[in-house]
PDB file of C-alpha atoms in Angstrom:
ATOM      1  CA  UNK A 153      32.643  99.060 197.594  1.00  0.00           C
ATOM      2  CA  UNK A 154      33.796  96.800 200.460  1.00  0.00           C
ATOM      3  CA  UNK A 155      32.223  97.568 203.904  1.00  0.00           C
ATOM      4  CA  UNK A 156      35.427  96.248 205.571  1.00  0.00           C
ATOM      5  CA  UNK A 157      36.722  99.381 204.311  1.00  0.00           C
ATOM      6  CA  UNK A 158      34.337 101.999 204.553  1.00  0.00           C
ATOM      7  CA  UNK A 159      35.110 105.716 202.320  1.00  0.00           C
ATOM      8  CA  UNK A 160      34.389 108.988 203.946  1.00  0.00           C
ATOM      9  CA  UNK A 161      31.857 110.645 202.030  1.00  0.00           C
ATOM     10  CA  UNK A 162      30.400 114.572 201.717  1.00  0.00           C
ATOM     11  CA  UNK A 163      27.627 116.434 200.332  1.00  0.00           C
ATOM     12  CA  UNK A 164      26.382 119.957 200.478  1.00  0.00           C
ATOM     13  CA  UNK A 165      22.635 120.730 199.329  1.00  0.00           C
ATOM     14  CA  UNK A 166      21.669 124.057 198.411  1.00  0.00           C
ATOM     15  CA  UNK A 167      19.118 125.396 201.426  1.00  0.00           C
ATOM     16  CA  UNK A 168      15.984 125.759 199.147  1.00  0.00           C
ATOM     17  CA  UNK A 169      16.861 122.293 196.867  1.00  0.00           C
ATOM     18  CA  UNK A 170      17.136 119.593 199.333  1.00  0.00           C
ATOM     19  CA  UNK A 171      15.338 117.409 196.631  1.00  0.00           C
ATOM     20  CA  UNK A 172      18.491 118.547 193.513  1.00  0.00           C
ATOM     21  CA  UNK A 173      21.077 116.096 193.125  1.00  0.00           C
ATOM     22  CA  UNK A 174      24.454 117.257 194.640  1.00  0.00           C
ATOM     23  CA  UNK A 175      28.043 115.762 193.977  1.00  0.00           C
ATOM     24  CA  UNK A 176      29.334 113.753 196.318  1.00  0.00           C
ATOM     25  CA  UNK A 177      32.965 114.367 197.655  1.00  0.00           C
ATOM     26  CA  UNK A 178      35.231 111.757 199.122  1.00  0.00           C
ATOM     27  CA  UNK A 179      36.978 113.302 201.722  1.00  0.00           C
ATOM     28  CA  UNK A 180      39.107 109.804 202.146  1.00  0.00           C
ATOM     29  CA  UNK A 181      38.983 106.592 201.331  1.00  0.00           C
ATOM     30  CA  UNK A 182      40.098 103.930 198.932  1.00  0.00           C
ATOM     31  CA  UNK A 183      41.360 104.182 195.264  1.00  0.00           C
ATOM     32  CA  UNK A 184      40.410 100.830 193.812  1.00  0.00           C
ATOM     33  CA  UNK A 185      41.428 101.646 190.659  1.00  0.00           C
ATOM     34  CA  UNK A 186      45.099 102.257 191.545  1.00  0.00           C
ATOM     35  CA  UNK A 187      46.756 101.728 194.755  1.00  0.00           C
ATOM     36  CA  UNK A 188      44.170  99.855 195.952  1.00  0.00           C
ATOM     37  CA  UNK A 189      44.762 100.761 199.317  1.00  0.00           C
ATOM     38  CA  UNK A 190      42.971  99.411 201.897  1.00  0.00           C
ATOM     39  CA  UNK A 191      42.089 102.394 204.497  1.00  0.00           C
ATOM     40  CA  UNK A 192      39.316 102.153 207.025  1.00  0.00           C
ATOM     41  CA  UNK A 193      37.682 105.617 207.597  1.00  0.00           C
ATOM     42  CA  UNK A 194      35.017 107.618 208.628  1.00  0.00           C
ATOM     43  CA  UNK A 195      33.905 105.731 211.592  1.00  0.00           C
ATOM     44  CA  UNK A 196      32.015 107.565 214.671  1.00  0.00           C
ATOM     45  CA  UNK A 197      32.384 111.051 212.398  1.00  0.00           C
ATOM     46  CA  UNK A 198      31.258 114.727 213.552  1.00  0.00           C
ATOM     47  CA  UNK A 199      30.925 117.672 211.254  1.00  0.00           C
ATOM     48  CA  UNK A 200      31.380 121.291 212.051  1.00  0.00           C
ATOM     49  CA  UNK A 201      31.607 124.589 209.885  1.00  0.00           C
ATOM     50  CA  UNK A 202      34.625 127.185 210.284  1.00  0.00           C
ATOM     51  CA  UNK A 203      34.728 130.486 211.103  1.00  0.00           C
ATOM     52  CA  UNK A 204      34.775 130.928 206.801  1.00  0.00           C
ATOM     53  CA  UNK A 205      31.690 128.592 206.538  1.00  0.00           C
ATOM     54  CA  UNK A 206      34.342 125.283 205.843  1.00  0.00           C
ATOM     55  CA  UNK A 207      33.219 122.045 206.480  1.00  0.00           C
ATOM     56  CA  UNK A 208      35.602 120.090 209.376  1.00  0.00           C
ATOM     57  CA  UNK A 209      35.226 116.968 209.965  1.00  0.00           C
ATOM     58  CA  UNK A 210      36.144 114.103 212.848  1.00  0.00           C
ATOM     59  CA  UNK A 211      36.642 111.137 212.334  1.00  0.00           C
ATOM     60  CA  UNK A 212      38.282 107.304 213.403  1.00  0.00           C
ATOM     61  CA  UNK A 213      40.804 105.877 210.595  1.00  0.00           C
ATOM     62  CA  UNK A 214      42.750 103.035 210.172  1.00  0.00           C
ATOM     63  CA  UNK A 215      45.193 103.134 207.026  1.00  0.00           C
ATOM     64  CA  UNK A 216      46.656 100.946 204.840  1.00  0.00           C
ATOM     65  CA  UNK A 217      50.024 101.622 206.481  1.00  0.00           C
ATOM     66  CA  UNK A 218      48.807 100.183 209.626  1.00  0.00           C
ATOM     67  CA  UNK A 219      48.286 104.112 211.292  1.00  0.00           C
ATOM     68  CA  UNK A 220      44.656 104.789 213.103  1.00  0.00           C
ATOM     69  CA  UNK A 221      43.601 107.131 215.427  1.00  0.00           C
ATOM     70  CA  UNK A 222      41.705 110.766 215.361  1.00  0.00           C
ATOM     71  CA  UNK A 223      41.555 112.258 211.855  1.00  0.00           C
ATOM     72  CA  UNK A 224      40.438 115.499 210.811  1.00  0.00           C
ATOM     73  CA  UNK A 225      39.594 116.714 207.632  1.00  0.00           C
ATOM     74  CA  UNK A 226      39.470 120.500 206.846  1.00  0.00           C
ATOM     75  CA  UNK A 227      37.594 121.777 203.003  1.00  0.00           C
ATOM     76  CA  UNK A 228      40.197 124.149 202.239  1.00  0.00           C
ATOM     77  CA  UNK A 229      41.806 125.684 198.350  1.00  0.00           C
ATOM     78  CA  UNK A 230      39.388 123.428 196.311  1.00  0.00           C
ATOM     79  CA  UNK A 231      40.240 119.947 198.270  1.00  0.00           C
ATOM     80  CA  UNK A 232      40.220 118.133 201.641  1.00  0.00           C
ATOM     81  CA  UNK A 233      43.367 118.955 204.009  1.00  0.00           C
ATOM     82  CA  UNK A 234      43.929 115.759 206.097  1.00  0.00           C
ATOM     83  CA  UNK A 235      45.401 115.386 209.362  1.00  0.00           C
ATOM     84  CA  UNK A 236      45.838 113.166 212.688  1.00  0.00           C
ATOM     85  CA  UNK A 237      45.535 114.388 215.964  1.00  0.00           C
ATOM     86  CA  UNK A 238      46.116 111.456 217.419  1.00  0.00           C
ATOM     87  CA  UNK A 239      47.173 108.248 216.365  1.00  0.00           C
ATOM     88  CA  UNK A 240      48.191 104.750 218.204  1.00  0.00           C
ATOM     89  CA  UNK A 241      44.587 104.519 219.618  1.00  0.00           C
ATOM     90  CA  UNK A 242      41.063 103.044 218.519  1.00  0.00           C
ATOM     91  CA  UNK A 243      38.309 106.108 218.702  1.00  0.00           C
ATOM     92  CA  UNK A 244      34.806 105.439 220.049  1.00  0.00           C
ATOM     93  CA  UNK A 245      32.186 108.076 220.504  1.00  0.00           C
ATOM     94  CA  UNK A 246      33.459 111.957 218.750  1.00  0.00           C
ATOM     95  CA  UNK A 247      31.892 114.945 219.282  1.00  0.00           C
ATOM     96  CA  UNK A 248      33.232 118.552 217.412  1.00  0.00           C
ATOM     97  CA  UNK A 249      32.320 122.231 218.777  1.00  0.00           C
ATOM     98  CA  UNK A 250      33.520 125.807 217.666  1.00  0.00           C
ATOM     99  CA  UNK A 251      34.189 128.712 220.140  1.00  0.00           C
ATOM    100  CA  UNK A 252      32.663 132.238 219.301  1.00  0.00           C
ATOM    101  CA  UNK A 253      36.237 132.871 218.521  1.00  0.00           C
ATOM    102  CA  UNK A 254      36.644 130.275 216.239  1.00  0.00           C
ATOM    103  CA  UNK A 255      38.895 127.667 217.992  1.00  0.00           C
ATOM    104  CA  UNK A 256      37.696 124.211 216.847  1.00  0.00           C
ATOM    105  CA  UNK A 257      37.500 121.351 219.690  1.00  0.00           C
ATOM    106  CA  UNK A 258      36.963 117.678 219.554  1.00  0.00           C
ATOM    107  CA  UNK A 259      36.294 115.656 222.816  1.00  0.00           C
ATOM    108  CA  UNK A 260      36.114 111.860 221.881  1.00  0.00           C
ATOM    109  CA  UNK A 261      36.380 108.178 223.297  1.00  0.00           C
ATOM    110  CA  UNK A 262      39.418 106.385 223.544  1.00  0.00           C
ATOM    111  CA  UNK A 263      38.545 102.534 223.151  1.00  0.00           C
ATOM    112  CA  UNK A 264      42.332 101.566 223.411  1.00  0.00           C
ATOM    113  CA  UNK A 265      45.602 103.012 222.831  1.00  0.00           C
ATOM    114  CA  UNK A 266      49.154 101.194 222.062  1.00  0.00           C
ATOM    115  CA  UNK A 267      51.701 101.159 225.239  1.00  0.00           C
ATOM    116  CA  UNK A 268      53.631 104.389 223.981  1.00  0.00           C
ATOM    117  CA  UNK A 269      56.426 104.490 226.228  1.00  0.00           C
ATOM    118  CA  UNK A 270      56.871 100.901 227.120  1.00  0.00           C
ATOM    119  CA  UNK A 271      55.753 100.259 230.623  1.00  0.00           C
ATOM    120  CA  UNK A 272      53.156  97.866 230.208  1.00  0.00           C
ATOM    121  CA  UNK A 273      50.219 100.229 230.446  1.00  0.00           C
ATOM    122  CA  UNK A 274      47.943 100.647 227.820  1.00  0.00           C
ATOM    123  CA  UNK A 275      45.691 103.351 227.918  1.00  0.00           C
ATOM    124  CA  UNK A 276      41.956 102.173 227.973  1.00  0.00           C
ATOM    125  CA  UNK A 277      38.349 103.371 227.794  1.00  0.00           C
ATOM    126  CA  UNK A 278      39.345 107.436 228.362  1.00  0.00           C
ATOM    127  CA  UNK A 279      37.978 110.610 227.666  1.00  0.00           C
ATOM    128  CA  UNK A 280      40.444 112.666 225.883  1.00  0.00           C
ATOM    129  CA  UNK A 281      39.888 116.589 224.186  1.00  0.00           C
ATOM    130  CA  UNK A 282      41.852 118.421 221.590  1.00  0.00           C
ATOM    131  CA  UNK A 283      41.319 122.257 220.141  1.00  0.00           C
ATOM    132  CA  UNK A 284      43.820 124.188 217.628  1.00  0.00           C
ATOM    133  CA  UNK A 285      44.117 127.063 219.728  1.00  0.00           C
ATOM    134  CA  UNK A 286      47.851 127.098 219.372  1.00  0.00           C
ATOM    135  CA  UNK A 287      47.895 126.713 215.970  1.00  0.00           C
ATOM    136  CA  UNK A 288      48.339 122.918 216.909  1.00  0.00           C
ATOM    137  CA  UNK A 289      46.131 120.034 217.634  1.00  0.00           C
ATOM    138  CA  UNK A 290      46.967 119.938 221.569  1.00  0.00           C
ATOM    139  CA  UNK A 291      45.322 116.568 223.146  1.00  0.00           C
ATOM    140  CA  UNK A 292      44.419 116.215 227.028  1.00  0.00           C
ATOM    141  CA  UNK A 293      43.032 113.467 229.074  1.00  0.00           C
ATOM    142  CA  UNK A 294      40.131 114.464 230.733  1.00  0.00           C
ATOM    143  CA  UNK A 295      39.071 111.691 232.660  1.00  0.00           C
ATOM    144  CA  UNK A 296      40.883 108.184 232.654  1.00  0.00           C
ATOM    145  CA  UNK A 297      38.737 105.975 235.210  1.00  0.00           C
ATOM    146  CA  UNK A 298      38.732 102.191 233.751  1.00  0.00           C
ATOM    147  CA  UNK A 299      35.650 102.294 231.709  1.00  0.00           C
ATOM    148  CA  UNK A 300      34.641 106.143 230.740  1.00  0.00           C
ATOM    149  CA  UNK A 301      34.750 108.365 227.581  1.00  0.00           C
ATOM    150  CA  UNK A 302      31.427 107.476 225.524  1.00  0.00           C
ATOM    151  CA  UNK A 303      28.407 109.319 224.332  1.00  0.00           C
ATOM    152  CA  UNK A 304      30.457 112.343 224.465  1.00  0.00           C
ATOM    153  CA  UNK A 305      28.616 115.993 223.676  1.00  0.00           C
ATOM    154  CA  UNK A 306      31.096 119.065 223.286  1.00  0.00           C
ATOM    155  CA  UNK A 307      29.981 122.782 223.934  1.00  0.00           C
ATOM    156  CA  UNK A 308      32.235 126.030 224.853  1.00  0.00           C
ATOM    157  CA  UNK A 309      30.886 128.269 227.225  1.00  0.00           C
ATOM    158  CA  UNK A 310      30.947 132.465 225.928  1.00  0.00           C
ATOM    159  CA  UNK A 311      34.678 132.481 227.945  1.00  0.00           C
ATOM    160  CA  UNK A 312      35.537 130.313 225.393  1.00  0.00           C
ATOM    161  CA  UNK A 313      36.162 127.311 227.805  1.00  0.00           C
ATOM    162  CA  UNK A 314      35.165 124.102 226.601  1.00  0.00           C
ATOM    163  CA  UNK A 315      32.227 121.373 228.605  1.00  0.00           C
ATOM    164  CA  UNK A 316      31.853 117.718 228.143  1.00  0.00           C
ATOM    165  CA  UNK A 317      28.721 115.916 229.095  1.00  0.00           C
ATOM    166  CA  UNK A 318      29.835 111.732 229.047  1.00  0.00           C
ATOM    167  CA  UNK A 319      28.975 108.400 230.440  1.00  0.00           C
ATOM    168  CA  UNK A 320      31.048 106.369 232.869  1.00  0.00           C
ATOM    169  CA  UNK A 321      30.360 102.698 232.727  1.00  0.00           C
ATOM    170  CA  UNK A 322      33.017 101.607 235.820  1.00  0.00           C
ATOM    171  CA  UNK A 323      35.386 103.231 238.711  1.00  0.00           C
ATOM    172  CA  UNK A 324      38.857 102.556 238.964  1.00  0.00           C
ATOM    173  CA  UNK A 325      38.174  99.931 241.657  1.00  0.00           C
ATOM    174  CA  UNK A 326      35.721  98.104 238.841  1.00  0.00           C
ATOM    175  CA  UNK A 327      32.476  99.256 240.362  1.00  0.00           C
ATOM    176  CA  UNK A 328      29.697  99.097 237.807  1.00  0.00           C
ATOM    177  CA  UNK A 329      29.074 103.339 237.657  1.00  0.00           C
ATOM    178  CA  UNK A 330      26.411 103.624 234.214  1.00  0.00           C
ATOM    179  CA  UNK A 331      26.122 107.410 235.102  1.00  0.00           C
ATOM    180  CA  UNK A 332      26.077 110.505 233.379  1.00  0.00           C
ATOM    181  CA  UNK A 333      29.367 112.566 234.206  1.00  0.00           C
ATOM    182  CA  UNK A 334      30.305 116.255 233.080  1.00  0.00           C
ATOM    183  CA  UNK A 335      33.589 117.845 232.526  1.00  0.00           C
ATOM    184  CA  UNK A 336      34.443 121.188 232.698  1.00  0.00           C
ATOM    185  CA  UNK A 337      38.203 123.357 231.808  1.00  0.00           C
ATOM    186  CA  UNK A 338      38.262 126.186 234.128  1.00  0.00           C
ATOM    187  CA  UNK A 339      40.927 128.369 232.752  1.00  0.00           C
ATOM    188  CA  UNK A 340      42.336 130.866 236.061  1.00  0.00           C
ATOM    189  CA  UNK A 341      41.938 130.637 239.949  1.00  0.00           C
ATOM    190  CA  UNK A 342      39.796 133.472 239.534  1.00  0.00           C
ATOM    191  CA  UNK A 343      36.750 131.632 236.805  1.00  0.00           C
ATOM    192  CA  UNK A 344      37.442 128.567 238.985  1.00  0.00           C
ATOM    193  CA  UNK A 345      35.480 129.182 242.118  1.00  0.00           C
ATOM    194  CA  UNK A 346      33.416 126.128 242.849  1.00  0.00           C
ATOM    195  CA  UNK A 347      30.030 126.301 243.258  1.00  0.00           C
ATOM    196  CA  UNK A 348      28.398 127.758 246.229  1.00  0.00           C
ATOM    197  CA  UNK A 349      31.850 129.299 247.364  1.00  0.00           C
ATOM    198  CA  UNK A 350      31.750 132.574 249.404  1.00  0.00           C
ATOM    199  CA  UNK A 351      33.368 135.210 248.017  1.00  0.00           C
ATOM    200  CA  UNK A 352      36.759 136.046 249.196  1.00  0.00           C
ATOM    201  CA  UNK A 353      37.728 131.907 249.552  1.00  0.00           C
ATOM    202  CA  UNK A 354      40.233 130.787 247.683  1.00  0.00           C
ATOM    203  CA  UNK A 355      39.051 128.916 244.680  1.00  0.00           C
ATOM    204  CA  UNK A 356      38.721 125.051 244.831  1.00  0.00           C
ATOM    205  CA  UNK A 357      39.816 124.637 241.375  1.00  0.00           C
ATOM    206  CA  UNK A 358      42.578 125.835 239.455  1.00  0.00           C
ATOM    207  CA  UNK A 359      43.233 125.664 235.556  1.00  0.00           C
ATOM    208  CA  UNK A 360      42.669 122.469 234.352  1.00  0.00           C
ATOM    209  CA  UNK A 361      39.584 119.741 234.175  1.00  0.00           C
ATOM    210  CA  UNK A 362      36.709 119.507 237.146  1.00  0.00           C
ATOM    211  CA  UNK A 363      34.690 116.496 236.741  1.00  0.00           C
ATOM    212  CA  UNK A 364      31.653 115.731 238.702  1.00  0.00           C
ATOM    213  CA  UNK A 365      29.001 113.077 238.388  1.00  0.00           C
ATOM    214  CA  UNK A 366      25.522 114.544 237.023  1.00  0.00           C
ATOM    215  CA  UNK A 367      23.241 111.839 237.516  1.00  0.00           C
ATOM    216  CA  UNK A 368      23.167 107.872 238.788  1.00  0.00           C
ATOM    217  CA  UNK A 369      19.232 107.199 238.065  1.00  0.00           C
ATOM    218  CA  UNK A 370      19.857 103.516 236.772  1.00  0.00           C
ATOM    219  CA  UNK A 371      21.731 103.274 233.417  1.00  0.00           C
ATOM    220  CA  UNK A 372      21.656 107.065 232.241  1.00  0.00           C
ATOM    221  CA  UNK A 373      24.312 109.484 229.899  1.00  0.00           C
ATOM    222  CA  UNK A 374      23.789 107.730 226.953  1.00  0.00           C
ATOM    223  CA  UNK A 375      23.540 109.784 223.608  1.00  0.00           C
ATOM    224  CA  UNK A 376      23.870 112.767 225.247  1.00  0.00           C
ATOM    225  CA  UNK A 377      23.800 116.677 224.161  1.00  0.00           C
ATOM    226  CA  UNK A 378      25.489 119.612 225.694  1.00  0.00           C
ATOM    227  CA  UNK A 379      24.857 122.999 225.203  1.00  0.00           C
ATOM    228  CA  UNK A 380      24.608 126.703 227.792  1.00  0.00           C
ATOM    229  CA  UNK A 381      22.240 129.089 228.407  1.00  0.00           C
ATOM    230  CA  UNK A 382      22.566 132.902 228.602  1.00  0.00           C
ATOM    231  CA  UNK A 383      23.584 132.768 232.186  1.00  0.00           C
ATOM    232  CA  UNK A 384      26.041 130.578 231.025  1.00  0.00           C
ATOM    233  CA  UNK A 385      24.534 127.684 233.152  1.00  0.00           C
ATOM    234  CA  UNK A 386      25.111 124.235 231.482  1.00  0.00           C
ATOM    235  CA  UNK A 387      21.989 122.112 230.006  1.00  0.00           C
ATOM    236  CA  UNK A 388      22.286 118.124 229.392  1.00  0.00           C
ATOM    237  CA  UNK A 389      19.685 116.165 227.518  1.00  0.00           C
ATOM    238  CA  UNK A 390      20.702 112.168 228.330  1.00  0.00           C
ATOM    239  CA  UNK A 391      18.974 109.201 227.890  1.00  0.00           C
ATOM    240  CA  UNK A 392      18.032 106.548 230.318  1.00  0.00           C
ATOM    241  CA  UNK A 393      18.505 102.820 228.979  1.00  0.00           C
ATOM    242  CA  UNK A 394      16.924 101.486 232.196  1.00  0.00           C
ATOM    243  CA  UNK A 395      13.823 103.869 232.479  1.00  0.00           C
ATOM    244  CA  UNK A 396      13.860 104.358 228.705  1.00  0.00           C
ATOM    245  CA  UNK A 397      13.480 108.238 228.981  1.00  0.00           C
ATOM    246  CA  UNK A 398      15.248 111.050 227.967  1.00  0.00           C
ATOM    247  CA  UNK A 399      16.111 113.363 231.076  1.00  0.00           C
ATOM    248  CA  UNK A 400      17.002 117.006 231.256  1.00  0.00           C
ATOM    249  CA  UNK A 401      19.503 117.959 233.245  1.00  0.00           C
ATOM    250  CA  UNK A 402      19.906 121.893 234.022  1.00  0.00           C
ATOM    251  CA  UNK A 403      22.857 123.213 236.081  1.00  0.00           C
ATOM    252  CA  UNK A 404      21.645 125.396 239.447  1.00  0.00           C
TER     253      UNK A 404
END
């Protein structure tokens, strides 16, 4: 009713009745007839089912109370179970993936975050990720160079180890960058060996986040999509503002 304050909205169709009216859930919003709260939701949102067929979804909020960050809302009982996975932060770009074994992930764009622990540094333009495999929304920083984070694309690979593809606007130094990057979580020393190591080296990388830069042809890693092949080699489709192409990338 007021696009200043946008509702969250859902609908499931029926596979052979695309053209049948469905009811429309909202999954947040604003109760104009009551509180009249003023909550901004839904922004930048990415849907996902659960291992029972749920709908989750991702999504930017700011709420009446003054709170924003990372929502999630999980179809659960009859009714929408709401929660934040991170909050003090504007979100950008949000993209959602599910393991085989049914771990949910979010990797998304951190526009701006509020100086948490009071020294002056505010956290801007970052790629962060977040997964329930605890049994808690656990959030990481994957890459934090001055201008990174959007057009994010999540996939897990069959270990179960999440991949981001991204785009990096600038360095740390300020260097204009507009390249496509990719992140990947390598778990143990032993899945860590970098490429083109001899066997028997000890592994470059150890558990946490490699990052490498895919691709530098102009302005490309825009709108990009993630996903791996049965060898379990990575694929990127990106798009190229500057040549005004859409490139395929394909790890060797």
């Amino acid at each position: 009713m007021n696009f200043r304050y946008p509702d969250l909205k859902y609908v499931r169709k029926s596979l052979h009745a695309y053209a049948t009216d469905a009811s429309e859930q909202t999954v947040e919003g604003n109760d104009y007839g009551g509180s009249n709260d003023q909550n901004s939701v839904g922004a930048h949102n990415a849907m996902l089912l659960d291992s029972e067929e749920n709908p989750a979804i991702f999504y930017a909020a700011r709420l009446s109370n003054g709170t924003r960050g990372l929502r999630v809302a999980r179809f659960s009982n009859g009714g929408w179970q709401r929660h934040w996975i991170e909050t003090g932060c504007d979100i950008g770009g949000i993209a959602a993936a599910r393991s085989d074994t049914g771990v949910l992930g979010v990797a998304y764009h951190v526009i701006a975050c509020d100086d948490a622990d009071g020294d002056g540094i505010f956290d801007t333009h970052a790629l962060r990720y977040a997964d329930n495999a605890s049994g808690n929304w656990l959030v990481q920083t994957v890459d934090d160079a001055t201008r990174t984070g959007q057009h994010p694309s999540l996939a897990f690979d069959a270990s179960g180890l999440p991949a981001i593809a991204y785009y990096q606007m600038q360095s740390y130094s300020g260097r204009e960058l507009r390249d496509l990057y990719f992140a990947r979580f390598y778990a143990t020393p032993a899945e860590a060996e970098a490429p083109g190591g001899s066997e028997g080296e000890e592994p470059a990388y150890r558990t946490g986040w490699r990052t490498q830069n895919v691709a530098e042809l102009g302005d490309v890693g825009l709108y990009n999509s993630l996903w791996f092949d049965p060898r379990q080699k990575a694929h990127i489709s990106s798009y190229s503002s500057s040549a005004a192409t859409i490139y395929l990338f394909e790890e060797r």
